[in-house]
Short mmCIF file of C-alpha atoms in Angstrom, two decimals:
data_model
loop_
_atom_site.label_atom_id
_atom_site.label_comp_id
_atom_site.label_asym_id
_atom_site.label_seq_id
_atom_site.Cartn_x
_atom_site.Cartn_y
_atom_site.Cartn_z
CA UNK A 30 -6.63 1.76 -26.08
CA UNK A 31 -8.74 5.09 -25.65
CA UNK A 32 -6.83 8.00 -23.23
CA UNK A 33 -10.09 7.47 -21.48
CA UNK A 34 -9.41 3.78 -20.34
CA UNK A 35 -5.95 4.40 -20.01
CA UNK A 36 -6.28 7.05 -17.36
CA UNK A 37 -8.61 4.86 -15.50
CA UNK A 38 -5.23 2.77 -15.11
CA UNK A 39 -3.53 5.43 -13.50
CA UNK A 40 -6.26 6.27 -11.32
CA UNK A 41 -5.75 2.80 -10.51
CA UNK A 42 -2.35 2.90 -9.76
CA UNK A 43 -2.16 6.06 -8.03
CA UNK A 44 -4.48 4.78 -5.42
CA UNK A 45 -2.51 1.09 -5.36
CA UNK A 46 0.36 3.38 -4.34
CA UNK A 47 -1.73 5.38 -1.88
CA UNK A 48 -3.10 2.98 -0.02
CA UNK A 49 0.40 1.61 0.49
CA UNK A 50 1.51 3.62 3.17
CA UNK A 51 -1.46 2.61 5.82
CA UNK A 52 0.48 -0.66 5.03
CA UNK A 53 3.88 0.71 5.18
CA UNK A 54 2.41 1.82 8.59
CA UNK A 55 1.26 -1.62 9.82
CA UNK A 56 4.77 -2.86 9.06
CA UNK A 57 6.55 0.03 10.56
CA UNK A 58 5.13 -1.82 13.77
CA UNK A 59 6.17 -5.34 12.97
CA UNK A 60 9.07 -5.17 11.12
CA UNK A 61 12.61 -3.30 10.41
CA UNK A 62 12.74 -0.94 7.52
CA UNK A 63 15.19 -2.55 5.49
CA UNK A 64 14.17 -6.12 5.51
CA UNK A 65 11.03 -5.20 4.46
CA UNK A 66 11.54 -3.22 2.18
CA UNK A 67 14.70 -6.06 1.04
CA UNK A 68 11.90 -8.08 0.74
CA UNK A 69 8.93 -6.39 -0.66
CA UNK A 70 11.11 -5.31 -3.55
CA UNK A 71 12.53 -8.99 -4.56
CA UNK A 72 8.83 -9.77 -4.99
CA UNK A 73 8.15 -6.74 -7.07
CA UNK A 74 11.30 -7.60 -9.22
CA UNK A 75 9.79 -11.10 -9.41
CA UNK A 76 6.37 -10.29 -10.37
CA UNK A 77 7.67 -8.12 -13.29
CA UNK A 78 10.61 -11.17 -14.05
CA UNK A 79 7.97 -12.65 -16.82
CA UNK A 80 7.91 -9.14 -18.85
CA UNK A 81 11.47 -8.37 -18.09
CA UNK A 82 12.53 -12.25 -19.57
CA UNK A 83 10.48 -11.26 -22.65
CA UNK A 84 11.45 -8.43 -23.01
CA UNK A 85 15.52 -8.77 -22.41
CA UNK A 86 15.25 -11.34 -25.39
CA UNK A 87 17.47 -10.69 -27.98
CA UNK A 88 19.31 -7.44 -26.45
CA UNK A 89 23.27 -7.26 -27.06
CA UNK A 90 25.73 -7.25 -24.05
CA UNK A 91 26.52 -3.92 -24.24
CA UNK A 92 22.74 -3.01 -23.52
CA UNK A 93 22.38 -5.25 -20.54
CA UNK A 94 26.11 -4.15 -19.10
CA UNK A 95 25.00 -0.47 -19.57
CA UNK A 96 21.15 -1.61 -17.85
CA UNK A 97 22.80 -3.44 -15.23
CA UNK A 98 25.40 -0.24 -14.34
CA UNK A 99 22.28 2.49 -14.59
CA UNK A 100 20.18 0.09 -12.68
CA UNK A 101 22.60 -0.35 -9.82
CA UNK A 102 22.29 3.46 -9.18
CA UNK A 103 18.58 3.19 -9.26
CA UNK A 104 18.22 0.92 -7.18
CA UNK A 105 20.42 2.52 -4.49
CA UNK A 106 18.88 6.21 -5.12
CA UNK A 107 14.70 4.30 -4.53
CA UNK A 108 16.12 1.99 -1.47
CA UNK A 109 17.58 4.84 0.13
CA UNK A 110 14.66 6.64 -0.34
CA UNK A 111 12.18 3.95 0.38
CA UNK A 112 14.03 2.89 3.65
CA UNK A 113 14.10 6.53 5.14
CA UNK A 114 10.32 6.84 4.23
CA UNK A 115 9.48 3.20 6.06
CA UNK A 116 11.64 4.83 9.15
CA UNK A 117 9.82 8.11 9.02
CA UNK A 118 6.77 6.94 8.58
CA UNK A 119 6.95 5.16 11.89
CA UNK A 120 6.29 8.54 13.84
CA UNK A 121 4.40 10.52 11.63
CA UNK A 122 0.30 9.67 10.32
CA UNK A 123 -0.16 7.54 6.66
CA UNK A 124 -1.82 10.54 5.26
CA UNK A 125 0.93 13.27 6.55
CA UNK A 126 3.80 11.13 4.50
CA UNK A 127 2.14 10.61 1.37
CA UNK A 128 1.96 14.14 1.13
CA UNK A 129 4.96 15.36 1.93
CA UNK A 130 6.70 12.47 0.21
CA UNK A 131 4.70 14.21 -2.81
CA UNK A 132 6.69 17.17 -2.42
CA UNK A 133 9.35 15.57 -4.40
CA UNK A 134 7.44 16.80 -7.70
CA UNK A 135 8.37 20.31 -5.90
CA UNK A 136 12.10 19.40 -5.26
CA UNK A 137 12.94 18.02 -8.83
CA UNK A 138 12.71 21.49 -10.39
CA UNK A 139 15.01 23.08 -7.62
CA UNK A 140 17.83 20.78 -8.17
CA UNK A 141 17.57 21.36 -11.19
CA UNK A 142 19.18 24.29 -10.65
CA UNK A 143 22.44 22.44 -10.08
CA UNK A 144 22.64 21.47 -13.49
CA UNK A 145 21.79 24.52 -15.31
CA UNK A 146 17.99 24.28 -16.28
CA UNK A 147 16.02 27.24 -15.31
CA UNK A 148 12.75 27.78 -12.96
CA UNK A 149 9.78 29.75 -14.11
CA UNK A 150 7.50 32.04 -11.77
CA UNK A 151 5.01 29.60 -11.62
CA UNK A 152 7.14 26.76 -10.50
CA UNK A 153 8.63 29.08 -7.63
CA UNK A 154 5.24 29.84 -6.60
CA UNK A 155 4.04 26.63 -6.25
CA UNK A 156 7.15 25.60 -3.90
CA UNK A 157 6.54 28.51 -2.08
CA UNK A 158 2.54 27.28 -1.63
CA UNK A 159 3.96 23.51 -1.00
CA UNK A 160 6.13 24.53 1.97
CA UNK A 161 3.84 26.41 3.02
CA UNK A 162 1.00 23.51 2.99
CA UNK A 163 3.79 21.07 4.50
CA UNK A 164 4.27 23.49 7.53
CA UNK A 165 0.44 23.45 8.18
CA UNK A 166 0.49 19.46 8.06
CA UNK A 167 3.96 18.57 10.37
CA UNK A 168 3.38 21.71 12.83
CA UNK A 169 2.60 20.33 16.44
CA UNK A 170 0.82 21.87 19.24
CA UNK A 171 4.06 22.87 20.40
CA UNK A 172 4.69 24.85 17.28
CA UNK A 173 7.52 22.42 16.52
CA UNK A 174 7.71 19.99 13.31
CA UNK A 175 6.87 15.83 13.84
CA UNK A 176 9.94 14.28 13.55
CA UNK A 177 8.94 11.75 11.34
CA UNK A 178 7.86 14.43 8.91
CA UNK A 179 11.14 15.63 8.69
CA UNK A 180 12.49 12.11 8.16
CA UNK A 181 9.64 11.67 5.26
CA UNK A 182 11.07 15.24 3.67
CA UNK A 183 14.57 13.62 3.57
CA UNK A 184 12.86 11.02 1.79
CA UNK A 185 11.22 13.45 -0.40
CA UNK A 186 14.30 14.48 -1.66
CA UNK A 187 16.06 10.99 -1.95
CA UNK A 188 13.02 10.30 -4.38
CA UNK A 189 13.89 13.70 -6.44
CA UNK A 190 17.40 12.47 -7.26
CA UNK A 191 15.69 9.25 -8.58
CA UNK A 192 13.87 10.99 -10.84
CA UNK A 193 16.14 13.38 -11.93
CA UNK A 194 18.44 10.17 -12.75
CA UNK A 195 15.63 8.29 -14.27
CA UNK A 196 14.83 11.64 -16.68
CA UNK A 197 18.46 11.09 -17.47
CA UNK A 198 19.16 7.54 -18.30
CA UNK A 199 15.87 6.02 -18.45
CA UNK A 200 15.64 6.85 -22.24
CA UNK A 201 17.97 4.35 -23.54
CA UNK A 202 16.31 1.53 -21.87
CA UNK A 203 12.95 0.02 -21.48
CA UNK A 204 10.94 0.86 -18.38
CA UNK A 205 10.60 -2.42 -17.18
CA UNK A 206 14.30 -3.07 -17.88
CA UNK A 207 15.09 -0.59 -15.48
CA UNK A 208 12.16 -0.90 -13.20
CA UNK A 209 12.73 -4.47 -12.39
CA UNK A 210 16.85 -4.53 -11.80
CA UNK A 211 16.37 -1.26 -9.65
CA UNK A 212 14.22 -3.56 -7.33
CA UNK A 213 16.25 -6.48 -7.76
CA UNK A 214 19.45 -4.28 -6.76
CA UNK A 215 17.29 -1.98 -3.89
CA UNK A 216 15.60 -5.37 -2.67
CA UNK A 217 19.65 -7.17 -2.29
CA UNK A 218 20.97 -4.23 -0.38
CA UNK A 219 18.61 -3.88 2.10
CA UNK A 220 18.36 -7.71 2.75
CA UNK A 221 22.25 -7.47 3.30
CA UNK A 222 21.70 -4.12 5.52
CA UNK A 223 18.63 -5.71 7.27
CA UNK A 224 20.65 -8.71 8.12
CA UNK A 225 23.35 -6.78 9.80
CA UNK A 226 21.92 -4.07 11.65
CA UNK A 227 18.23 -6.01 12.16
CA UNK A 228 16.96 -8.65 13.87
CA UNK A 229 14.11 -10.29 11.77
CA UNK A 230 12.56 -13.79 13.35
CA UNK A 231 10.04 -15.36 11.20
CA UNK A 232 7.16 -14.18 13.44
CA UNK A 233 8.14 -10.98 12.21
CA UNK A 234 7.74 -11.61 8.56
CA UNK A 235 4.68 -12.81 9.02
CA UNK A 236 3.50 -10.07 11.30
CA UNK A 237 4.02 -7.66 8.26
CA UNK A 238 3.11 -10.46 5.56
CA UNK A 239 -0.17 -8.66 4.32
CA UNK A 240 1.29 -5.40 3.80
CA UNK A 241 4.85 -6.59 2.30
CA UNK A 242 2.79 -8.87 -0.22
CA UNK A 243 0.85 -5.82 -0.80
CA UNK A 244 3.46 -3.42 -1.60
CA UNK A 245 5.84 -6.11 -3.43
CA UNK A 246 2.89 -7.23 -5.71
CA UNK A 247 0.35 -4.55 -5.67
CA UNK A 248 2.30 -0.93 -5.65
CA UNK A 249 5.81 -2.68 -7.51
CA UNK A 250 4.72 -5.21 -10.07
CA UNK A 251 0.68 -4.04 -11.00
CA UNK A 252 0.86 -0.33 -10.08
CA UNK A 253 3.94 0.02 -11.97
CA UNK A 254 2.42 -1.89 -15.03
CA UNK A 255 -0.58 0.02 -15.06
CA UNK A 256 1.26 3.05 -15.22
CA UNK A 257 3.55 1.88 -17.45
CA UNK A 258 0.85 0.96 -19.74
CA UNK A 259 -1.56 3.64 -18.86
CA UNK A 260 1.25 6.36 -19.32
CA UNK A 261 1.47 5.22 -23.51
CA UNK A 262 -1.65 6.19 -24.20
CA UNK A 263 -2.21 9.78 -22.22
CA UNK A 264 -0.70 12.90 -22.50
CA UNK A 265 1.89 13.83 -19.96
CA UNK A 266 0.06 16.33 -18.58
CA UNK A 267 -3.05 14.23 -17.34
CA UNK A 268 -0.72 11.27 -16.51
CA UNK A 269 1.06 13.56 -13.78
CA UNK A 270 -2.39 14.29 -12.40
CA UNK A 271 -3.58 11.36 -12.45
CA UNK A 272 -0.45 9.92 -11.06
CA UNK A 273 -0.65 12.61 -8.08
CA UNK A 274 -3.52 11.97 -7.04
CA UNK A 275 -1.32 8.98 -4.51
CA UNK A 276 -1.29 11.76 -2.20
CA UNK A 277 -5.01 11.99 -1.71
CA UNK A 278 -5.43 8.48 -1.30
CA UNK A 279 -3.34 8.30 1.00
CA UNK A 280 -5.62 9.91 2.91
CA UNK A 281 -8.22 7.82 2.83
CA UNK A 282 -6.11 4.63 3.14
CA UNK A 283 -5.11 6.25 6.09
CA UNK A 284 -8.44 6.84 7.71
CA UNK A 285 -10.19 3.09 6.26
CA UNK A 286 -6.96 0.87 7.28
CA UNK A 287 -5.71 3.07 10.12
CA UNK A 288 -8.74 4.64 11.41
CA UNK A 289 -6.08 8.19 11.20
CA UNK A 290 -7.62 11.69 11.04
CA UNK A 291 -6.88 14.92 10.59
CA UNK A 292 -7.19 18.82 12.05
CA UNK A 293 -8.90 20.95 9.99
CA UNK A 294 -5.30 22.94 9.86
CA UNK A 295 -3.68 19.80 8.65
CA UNK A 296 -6.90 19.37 6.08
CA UNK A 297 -5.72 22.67 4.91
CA UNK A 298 -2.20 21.69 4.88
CA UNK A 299 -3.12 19.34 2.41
CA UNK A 300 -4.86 21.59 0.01
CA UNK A 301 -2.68 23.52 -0.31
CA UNK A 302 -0.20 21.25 -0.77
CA UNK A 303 -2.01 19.15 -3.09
CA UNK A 304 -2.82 22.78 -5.33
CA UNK A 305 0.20 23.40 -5.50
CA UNK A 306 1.97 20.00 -6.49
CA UNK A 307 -1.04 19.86 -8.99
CA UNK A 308 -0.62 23.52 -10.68
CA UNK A 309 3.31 22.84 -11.07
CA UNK A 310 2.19 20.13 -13.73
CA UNK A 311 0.21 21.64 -15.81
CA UNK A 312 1.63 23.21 -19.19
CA UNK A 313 2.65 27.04 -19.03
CA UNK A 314 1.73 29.10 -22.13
CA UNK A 315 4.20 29.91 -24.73
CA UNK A 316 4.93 33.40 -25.11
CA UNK A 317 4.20 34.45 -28.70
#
């Protein structure tokens, strides 16, 4: 496949996974957080079950014991994540939380710190420019910050330490491997969660049946395909871009599902934001 065609998938699946949350939105309003997310994730672990069956064919037990152990902690880092996101997202705009949830390309490199890997200049300025784009975006009249943006920077964070894991451990197995059991494992917890703390009638499922068929299917099983795909054939560098441009979309899935809109300070929130996220992937030079 040419890089050209190949970053048209990502394009594609960055704006599958933008448009998601004007549906996360939607079923904010109908149902709890973690029975749907319990249940949008079983689907996305069954719509990648015909890859993962093919794929799991012929691996030894000690590859599948070490999958299922890695994937456990997965699953719990990107359902803790994704629940505090679906609960933060209930107070604060579509738009707003895709990009400060984005911020988590920001966060990675500062825990890094923790384990010893150093920060450049550059990265340090573009955290500086992302906090400062975040403030313009959750800043209220009152000169206070949304709540739910605050919940979605929690979330943020959740979804750094899922990627820092994933950097870690995601090597040794395939990405679908891992992909689909972190689902699987995310999707069981919350349904056991959801069915404690939650009440959740049928009328409610189906309330939110559009958007939980949309993010099970659409931004777990084909977004994650595409990029999984795409990703093989471009250059890290572009992939990231491409990949980050969820944010934007978000945007605009915001303002076509939602009918949401913005201030030009929050507009300007966003660009700077969305500069800054975008700078901190591209390549620095080498010193000679």
């Amino acid at each position: 496949m040419k890089e050209n065609k190949a970053v048209l998938l990502l394009l594609a699946a960055s704006l599958i996974w933008g448009f998601t949350f004007a549906f996360q939105s939607q079923a904010a309003d109908a149902i709890g957080p973690f029975m749907y997310n319990g249940i949008r994730m079983c689907i996305g672990f069954i719509v990648l079950l015909p890859l993962l069956l093919k794929i799991l064919k012929g691996k030894d037990k000690a590859y599948i014991k070490s999958l299922l152990f890695h994937s456990f902690i997965c699953g719990l880092l990107i359902g803790s994540a994704s629940m505090v996101q679906q609960i933060g997202i209930k107070y604060t705009t579509a738009g707003k939380a895709g990009f400060i949830t984005s911020l988590y390309t920001l966060i990675v490199p500062i825990l890094s710190l923790l384990v010893g890997k150093k920060v450049s200049r550059k990265i340090w300025m573009c955290v500086f420019g992302g906090l400062v784009g975040a403030f313009l975006l959750s800043i209220n009249n009152e000169g206070g910050i949304g709540k739910g943006d605050v919940i979605i920077f929690i979330c943020a964070i959740l979804f750094a330490l899922h990627i820092m894991y994933i950097d870690k451990v995601g090597k040794a197995f395939n990405g679908v491997d891992l992909s689909a059991f972190q689902f699987l494992t995310a999707g069981i917890i919350c349904l056991i969660i959801g069915s404690f703390v939650e009440t959740t009638t049928l009328s409610n499922v189906k309330a939110a049946l559009i958007p939980i068929l949309y993010a099970g299917i659409g931004s777990c099983g084909i977004a994650y395909t595409l990029q999984v795909v795409g990703q093989k054939y471009v250059q890290p560098t572009k992939a990231t871009l491409a990949l980050s441009l969820e944010s934007a979309w978000s945007v605009v899935g915001g303002a076509i599902i939602l009918g949401e809109t913005m201030s030009p300070r929050e507009l300007f929130g966003c660009l700077i934001l969305f500069v800054s996220v975008v700078i901190a992937q591209l390549p620095e030079k080498k010193k000679a």
